[in-house]
Tab-separated table of C-alpha atoms in Angstrom:
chain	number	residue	atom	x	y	z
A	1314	UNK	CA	0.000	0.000	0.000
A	1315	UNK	CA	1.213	3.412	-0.850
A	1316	UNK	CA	1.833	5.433	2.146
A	1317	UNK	CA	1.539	8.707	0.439
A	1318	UNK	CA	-0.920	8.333	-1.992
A	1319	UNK	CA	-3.285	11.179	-1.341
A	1320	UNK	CA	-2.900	14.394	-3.424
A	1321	UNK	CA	-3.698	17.032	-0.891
A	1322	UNK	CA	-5.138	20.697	-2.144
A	1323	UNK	CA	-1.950	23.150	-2.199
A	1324	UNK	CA	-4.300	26.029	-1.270
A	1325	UNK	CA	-5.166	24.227	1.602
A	1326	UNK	CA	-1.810	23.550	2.747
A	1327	UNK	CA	-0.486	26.726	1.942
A	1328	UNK	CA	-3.435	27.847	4.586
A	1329	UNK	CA	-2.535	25.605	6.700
A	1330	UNK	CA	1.044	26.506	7.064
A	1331	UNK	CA	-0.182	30.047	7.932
A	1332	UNK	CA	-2.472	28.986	10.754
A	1333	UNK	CA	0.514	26.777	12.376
A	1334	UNK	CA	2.754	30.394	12.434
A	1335	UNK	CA	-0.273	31.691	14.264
A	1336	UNK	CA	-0.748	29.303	16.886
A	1337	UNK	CA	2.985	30.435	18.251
A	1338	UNK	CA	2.113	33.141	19.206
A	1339	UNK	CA	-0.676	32.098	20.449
A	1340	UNK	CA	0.611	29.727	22.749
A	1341	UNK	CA	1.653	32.503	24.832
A	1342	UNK	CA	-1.612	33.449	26.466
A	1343	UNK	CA	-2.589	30.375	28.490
A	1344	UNK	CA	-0.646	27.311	30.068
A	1345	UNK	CA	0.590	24.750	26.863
A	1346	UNK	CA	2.432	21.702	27.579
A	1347	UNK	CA	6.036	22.668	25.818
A	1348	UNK	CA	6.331	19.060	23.774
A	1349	UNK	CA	3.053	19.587	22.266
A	1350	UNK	CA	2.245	23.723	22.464
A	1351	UNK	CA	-0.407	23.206	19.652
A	1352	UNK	CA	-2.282	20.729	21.585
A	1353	UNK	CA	-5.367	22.645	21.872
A	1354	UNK	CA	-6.029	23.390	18.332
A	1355	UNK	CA	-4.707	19.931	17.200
A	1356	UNK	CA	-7.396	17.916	19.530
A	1357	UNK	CA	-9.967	20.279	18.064
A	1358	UNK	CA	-8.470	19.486	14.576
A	1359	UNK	CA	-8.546	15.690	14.793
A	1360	UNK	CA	-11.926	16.233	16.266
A	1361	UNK	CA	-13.480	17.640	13.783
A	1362	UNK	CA	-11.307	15.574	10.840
A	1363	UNK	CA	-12.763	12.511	12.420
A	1364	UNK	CA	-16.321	13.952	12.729
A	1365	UNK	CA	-15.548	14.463	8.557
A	1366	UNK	CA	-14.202	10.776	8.071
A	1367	UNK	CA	-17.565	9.244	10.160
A	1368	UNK	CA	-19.860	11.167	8.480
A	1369	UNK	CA	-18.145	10.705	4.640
A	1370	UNK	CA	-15.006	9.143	4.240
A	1371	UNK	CA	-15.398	5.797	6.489
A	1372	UNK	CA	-19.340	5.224	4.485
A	1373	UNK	CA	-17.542	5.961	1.229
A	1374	UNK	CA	-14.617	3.200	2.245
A	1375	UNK	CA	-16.931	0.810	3.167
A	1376	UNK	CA	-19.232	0.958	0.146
A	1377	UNK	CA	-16.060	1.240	-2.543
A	1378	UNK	CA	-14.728	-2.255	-0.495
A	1379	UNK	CA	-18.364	-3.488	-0.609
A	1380	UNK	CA	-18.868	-2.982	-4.622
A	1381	UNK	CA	-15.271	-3.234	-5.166
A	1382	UNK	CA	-13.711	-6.626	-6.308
A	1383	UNK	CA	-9.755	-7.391	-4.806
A	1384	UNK	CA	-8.065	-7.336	-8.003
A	1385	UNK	CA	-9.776	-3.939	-9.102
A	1386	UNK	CA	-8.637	-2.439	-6.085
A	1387	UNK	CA	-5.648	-4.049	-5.925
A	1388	UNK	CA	-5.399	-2.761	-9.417
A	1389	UNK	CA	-6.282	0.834	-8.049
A	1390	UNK	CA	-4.524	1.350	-5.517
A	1391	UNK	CA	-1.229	-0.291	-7.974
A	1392	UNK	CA	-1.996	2.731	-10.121
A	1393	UNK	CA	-1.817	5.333	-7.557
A	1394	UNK	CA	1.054	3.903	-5.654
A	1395	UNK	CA	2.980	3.652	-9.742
A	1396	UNK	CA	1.954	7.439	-9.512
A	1397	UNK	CA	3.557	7.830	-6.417
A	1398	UNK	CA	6.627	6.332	-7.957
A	1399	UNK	CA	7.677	9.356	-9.761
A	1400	UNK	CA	7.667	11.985	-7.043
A	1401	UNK	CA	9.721	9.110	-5.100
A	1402	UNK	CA	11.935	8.265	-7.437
A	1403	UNK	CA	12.802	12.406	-7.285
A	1404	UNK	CA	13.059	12.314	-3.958
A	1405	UNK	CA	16.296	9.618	-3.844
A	1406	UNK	CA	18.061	12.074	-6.228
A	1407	UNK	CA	17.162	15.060	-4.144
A	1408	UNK	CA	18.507	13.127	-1.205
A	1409	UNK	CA	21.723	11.279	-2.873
A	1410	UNK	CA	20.497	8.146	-3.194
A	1411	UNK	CA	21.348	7.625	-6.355
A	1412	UNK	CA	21.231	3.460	-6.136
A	1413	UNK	CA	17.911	3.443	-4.833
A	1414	UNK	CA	16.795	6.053	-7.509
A	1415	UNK	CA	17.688	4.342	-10.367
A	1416	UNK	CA	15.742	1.545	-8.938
A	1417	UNK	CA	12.740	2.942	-8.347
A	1418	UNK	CA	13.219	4.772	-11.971
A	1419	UNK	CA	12.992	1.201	-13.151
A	1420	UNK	CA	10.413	0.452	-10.952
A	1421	UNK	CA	8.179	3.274	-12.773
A	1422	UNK	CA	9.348	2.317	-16.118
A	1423	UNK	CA	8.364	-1.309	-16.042
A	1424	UNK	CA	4.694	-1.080	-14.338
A	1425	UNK	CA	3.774	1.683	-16.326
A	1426	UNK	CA	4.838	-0.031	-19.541
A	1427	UNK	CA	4.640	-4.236	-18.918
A	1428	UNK	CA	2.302	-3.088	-15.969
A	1429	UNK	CA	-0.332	-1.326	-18.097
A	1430	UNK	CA	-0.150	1.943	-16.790
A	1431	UNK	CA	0.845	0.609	-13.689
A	1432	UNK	CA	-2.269	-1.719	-12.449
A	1433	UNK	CA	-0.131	-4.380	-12.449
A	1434	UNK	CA	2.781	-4.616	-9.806
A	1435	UNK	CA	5.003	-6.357	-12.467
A	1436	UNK	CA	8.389	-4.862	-10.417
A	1437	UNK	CA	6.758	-6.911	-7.221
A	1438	UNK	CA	7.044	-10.502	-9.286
A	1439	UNK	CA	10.406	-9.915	-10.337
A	1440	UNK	CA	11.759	-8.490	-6.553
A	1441	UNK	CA	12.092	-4.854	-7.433
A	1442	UNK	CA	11.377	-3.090	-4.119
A	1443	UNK	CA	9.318	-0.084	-3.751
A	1444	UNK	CA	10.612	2.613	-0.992
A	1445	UNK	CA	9.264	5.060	0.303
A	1446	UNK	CA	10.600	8.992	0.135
A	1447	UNK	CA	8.960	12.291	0.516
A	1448	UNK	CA	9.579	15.495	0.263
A	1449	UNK	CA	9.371	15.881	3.672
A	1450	UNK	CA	11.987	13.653	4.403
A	1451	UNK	CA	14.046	15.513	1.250
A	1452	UNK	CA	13.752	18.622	3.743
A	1453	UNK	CA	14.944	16.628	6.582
A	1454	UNK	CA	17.774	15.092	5.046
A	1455	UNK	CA	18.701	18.755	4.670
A	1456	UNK	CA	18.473	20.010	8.211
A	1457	UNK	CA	15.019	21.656	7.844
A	1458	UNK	CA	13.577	20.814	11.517
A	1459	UNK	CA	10.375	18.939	11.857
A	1460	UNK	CA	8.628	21.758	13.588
A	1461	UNK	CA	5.566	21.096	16.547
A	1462	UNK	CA	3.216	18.508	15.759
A	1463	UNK	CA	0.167	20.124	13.904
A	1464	UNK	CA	-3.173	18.012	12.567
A	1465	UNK	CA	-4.406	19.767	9.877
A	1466	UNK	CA	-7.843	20.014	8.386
A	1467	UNK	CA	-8.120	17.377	5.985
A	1468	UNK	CA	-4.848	15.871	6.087
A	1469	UNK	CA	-4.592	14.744	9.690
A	1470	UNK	CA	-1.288	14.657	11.360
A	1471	UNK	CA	1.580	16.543	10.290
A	1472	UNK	CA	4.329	18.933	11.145
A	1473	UNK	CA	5.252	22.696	9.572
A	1474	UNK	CA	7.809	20.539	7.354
A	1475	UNK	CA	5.760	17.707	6.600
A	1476	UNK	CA	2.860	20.179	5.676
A	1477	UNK	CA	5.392	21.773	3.119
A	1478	UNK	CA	6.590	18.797	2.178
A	1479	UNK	CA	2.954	17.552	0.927
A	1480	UNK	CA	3.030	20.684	-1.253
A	1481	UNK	CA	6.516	19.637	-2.746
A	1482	UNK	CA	4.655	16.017	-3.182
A	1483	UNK	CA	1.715	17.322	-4.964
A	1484	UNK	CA	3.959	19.563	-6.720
A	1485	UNK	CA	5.622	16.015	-8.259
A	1486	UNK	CA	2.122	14.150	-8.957
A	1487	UNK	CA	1.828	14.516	-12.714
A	1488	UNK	CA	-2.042	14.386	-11.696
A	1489	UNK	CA	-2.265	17.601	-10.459
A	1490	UNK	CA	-0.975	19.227	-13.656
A	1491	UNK	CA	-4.042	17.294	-15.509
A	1492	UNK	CA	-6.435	20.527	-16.133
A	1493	UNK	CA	-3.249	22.266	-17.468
A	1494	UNK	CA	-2.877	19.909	-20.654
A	1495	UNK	CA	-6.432	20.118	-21.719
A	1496	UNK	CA	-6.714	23.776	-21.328
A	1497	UNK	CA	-8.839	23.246	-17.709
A	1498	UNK	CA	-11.820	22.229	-19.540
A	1499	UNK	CA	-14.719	21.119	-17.298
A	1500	UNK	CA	-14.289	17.230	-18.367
A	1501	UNK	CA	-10.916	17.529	-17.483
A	1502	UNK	CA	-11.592	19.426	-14.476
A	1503	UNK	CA	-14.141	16.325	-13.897
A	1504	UNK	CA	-12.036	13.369	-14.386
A	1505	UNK	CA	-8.950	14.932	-12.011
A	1506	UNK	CA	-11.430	15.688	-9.443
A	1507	UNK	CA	-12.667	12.015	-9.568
A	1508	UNK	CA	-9.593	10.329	-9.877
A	1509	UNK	CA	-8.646	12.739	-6.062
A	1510	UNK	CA	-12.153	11.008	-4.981
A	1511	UNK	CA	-10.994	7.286	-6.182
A	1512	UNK	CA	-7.134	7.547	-4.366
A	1513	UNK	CA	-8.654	8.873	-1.098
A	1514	UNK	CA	-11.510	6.550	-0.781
A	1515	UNK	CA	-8.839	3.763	-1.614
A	1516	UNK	CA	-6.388	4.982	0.406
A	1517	UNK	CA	-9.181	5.388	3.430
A	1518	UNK	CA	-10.419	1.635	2.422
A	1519	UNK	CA	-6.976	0.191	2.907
A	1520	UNK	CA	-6.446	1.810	6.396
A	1521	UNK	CA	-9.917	0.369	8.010
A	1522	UNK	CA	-7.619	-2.542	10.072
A	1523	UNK	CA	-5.209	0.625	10.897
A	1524	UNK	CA	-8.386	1.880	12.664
A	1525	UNK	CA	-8.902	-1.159	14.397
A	1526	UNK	CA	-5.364	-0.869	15.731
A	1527	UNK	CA	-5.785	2.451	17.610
A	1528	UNK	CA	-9.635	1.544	19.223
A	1529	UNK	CA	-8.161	-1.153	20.420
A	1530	UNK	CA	-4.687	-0.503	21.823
A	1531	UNK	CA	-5.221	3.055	22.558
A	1532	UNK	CA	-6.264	5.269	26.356
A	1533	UNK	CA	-5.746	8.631	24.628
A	1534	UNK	CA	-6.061	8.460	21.128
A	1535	UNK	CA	-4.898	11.608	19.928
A	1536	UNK	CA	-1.620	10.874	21.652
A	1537	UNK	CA	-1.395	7.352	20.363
A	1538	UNK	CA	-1.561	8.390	16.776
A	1539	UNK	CA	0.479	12.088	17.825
A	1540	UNK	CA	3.558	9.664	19.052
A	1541	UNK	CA	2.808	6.599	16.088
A	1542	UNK	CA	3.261	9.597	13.906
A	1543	UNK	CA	6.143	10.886	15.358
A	1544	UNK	CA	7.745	7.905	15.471
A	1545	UNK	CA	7.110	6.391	11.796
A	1546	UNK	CA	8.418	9.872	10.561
A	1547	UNK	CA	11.795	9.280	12.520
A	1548	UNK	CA	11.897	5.736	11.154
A	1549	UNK	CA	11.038	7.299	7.333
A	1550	UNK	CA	13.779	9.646	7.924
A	1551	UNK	CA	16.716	7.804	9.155
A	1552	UNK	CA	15.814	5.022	7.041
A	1553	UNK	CA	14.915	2.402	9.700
A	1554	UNK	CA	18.427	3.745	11.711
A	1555	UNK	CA	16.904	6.225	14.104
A	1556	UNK	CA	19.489	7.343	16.050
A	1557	UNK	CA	19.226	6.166	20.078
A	1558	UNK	CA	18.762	9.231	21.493
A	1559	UNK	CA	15.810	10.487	19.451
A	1560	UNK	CA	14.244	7.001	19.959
A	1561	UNK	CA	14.634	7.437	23.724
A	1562	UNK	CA	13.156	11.223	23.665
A	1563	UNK	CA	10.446	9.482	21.437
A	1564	UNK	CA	9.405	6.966	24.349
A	1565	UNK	CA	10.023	9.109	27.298
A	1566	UNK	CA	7.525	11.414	25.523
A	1567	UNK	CA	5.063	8.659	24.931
A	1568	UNK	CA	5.586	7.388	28.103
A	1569	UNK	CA	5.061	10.351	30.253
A	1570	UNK	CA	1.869	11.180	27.787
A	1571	UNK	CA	0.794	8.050	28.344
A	1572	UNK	CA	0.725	7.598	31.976
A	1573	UNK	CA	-0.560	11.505	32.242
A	1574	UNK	CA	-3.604	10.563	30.446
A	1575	UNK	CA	-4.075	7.325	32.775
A	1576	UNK	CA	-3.871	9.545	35.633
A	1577	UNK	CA	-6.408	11.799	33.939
A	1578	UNK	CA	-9.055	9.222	32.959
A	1579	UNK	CA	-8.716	7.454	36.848
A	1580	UNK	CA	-9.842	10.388	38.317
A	1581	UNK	CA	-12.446	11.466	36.532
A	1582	UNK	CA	-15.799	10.466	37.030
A	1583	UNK	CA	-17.380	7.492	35.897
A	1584	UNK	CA	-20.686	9.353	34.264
A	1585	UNK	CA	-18.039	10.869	31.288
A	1586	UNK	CA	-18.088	7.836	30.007
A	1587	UNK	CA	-19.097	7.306	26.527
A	1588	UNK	CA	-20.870	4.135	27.041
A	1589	UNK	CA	-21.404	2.405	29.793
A	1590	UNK	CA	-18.718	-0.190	31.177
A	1591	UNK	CA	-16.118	1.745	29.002
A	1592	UNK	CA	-13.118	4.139	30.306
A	1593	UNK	CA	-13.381	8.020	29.472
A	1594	UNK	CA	-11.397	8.913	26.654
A	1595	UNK	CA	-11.024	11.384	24.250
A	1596	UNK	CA	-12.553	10.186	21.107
A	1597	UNK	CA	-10.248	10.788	18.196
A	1598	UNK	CA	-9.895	7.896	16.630
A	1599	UNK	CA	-11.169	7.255	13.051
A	1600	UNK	CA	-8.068	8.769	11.661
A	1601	UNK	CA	-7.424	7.886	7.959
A	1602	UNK	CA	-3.548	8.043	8.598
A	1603	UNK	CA	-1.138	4.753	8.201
A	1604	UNK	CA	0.526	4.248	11.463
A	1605	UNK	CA	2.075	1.009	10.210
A	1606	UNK	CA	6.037	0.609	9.309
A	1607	UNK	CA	6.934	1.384	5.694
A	1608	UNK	CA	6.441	-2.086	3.689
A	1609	UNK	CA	7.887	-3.467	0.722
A	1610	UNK	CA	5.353	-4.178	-2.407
């Protein structure tokens, strides 16, 4: 499964990126915790992105798996991730990996040609791994700093660099270029907005078990999937070789999140309870965002 399939609205992110310089200086004029000084608005954020995903993204997912036979949407979500390939494939360069570009140059070259445009994992059969680089991580290979973790509308959870580097992505995604080569007609302007539809409502179909994952495992939920996040992106950066003190100031963070929220939720009362029997959390969950380690198709 592609881990950065989604083509996210630049406008949006370029928005976005404005409202995370804001809530600096924000921060100033009430008590923040210092790891997380965006807490408030992000908990609002993944609030209201999950109120979006149970009212239209999850019913979309579940309706495109219901009508949707495996090998189409294996084939689907082949195409998007061959799409993918290019903006990766620039990514190596950017970051000197010149080995692993040329691989996944080949990679690109042979689904979208013995592939047919890509539905067909060909590079898979014949051991051709697929990686996975961002521009994000392009930016952090560079020494641009990851920033405070920020949800933002629509995307979910992110970072001032990551939001960036989603516009440097989209930037790369030949898709988004589509209503430039046909003049911006209003079939064109159709099709690209359907083929956006298609890749999220994949993407969000893929990640139901993901979802499962956090109900199930987490007490806070909005600091399961901040620290998940956090950690991934560390892993995505260094290439699986995170260095040992950032992976210690990763799980002293989640640990002393973790245990504040359990101290939180004991003492408060019993009637804040969603349902009965259950424990009171905060319910974020329902979070189209892959939490799971970077695999190879």
């Amino acid at each position: 499964m592609s881990m950065q399939k989604s083509i996210i609205n630049t406008r949006l992110l370029m928005s976005s990126l404005v409202i995370s310089s804001v809530l600096g200086g924000c921060a100033t004029t009430s008590e923040v915790n210092e790891k997380d000084p965006w807490e408030g608005w992000n908990r609002g954020t993944q609030e209201f992105n999950d109120d979006l995903d149970k009212a239209v993204l999850k019913p979309m997912a579940k309706g495109y798996i219901w009508i949707t036979p495996k090998f189409v949407d294996d084939g689907i979500t082949n195409f998007f991730s061959n799409m993918n390939d290019i903006g990766v494939t620039l990514n190596d360069f950017m970051q000197l990996k010149l080995a692993q570009g040329g691989m996944d140059a080949s990679r690109f070259l042979i689904n979208t040609t013995a592939g047919v445009a890509g539905f067909i994992d060909v590079a898979k059969m014949i051991d051709l791994p697929k990686h996975n680089e961002d521009f994000g991580q392009t930016l952090g290979f560079w020494g641009v700093p990851t920033g405070n973790y920020l949800v933002v509308p629509f995307m979910g959870a992110s970072s001032p660099r990551e939001v960036a580097g989603a516009v440097g992505d989209a930037l790369m995604n030949p898709l988004t270029y589509t209503f430039a080569f046909a003049g911006g007609g209003a079939a064109v302007s159709a099709v690209n907005a359907g083929a956006k539809t298609v890749d999220v409502t994949d993407t969000r179909a893929d990640l139901i078990p993901t979802e499962k994952i956090i109900d199930e495992a987490s007490v806070d939920r909005y600091s399961f999937i901040k620290n998940a996040y956090q950690q991934r992106r560390e892993y995505l950066l260094h290439d699986g070789n995170v260095p040992e003190e950032d992976e210690l100031q990763l799980e002293d963070e989640a640990t002393t999140e973790t245990t504040s929220t359990a101290k939180t939720n004991s003492a408060a009362p019993a009637t804040t309870s969603n349902r009965p029997g259950s424990a009171p959390v905060t319910d974020n969950s329902k979070h189209f965002l892959d939490l799971s380690a970077p695999v190879k198709k």
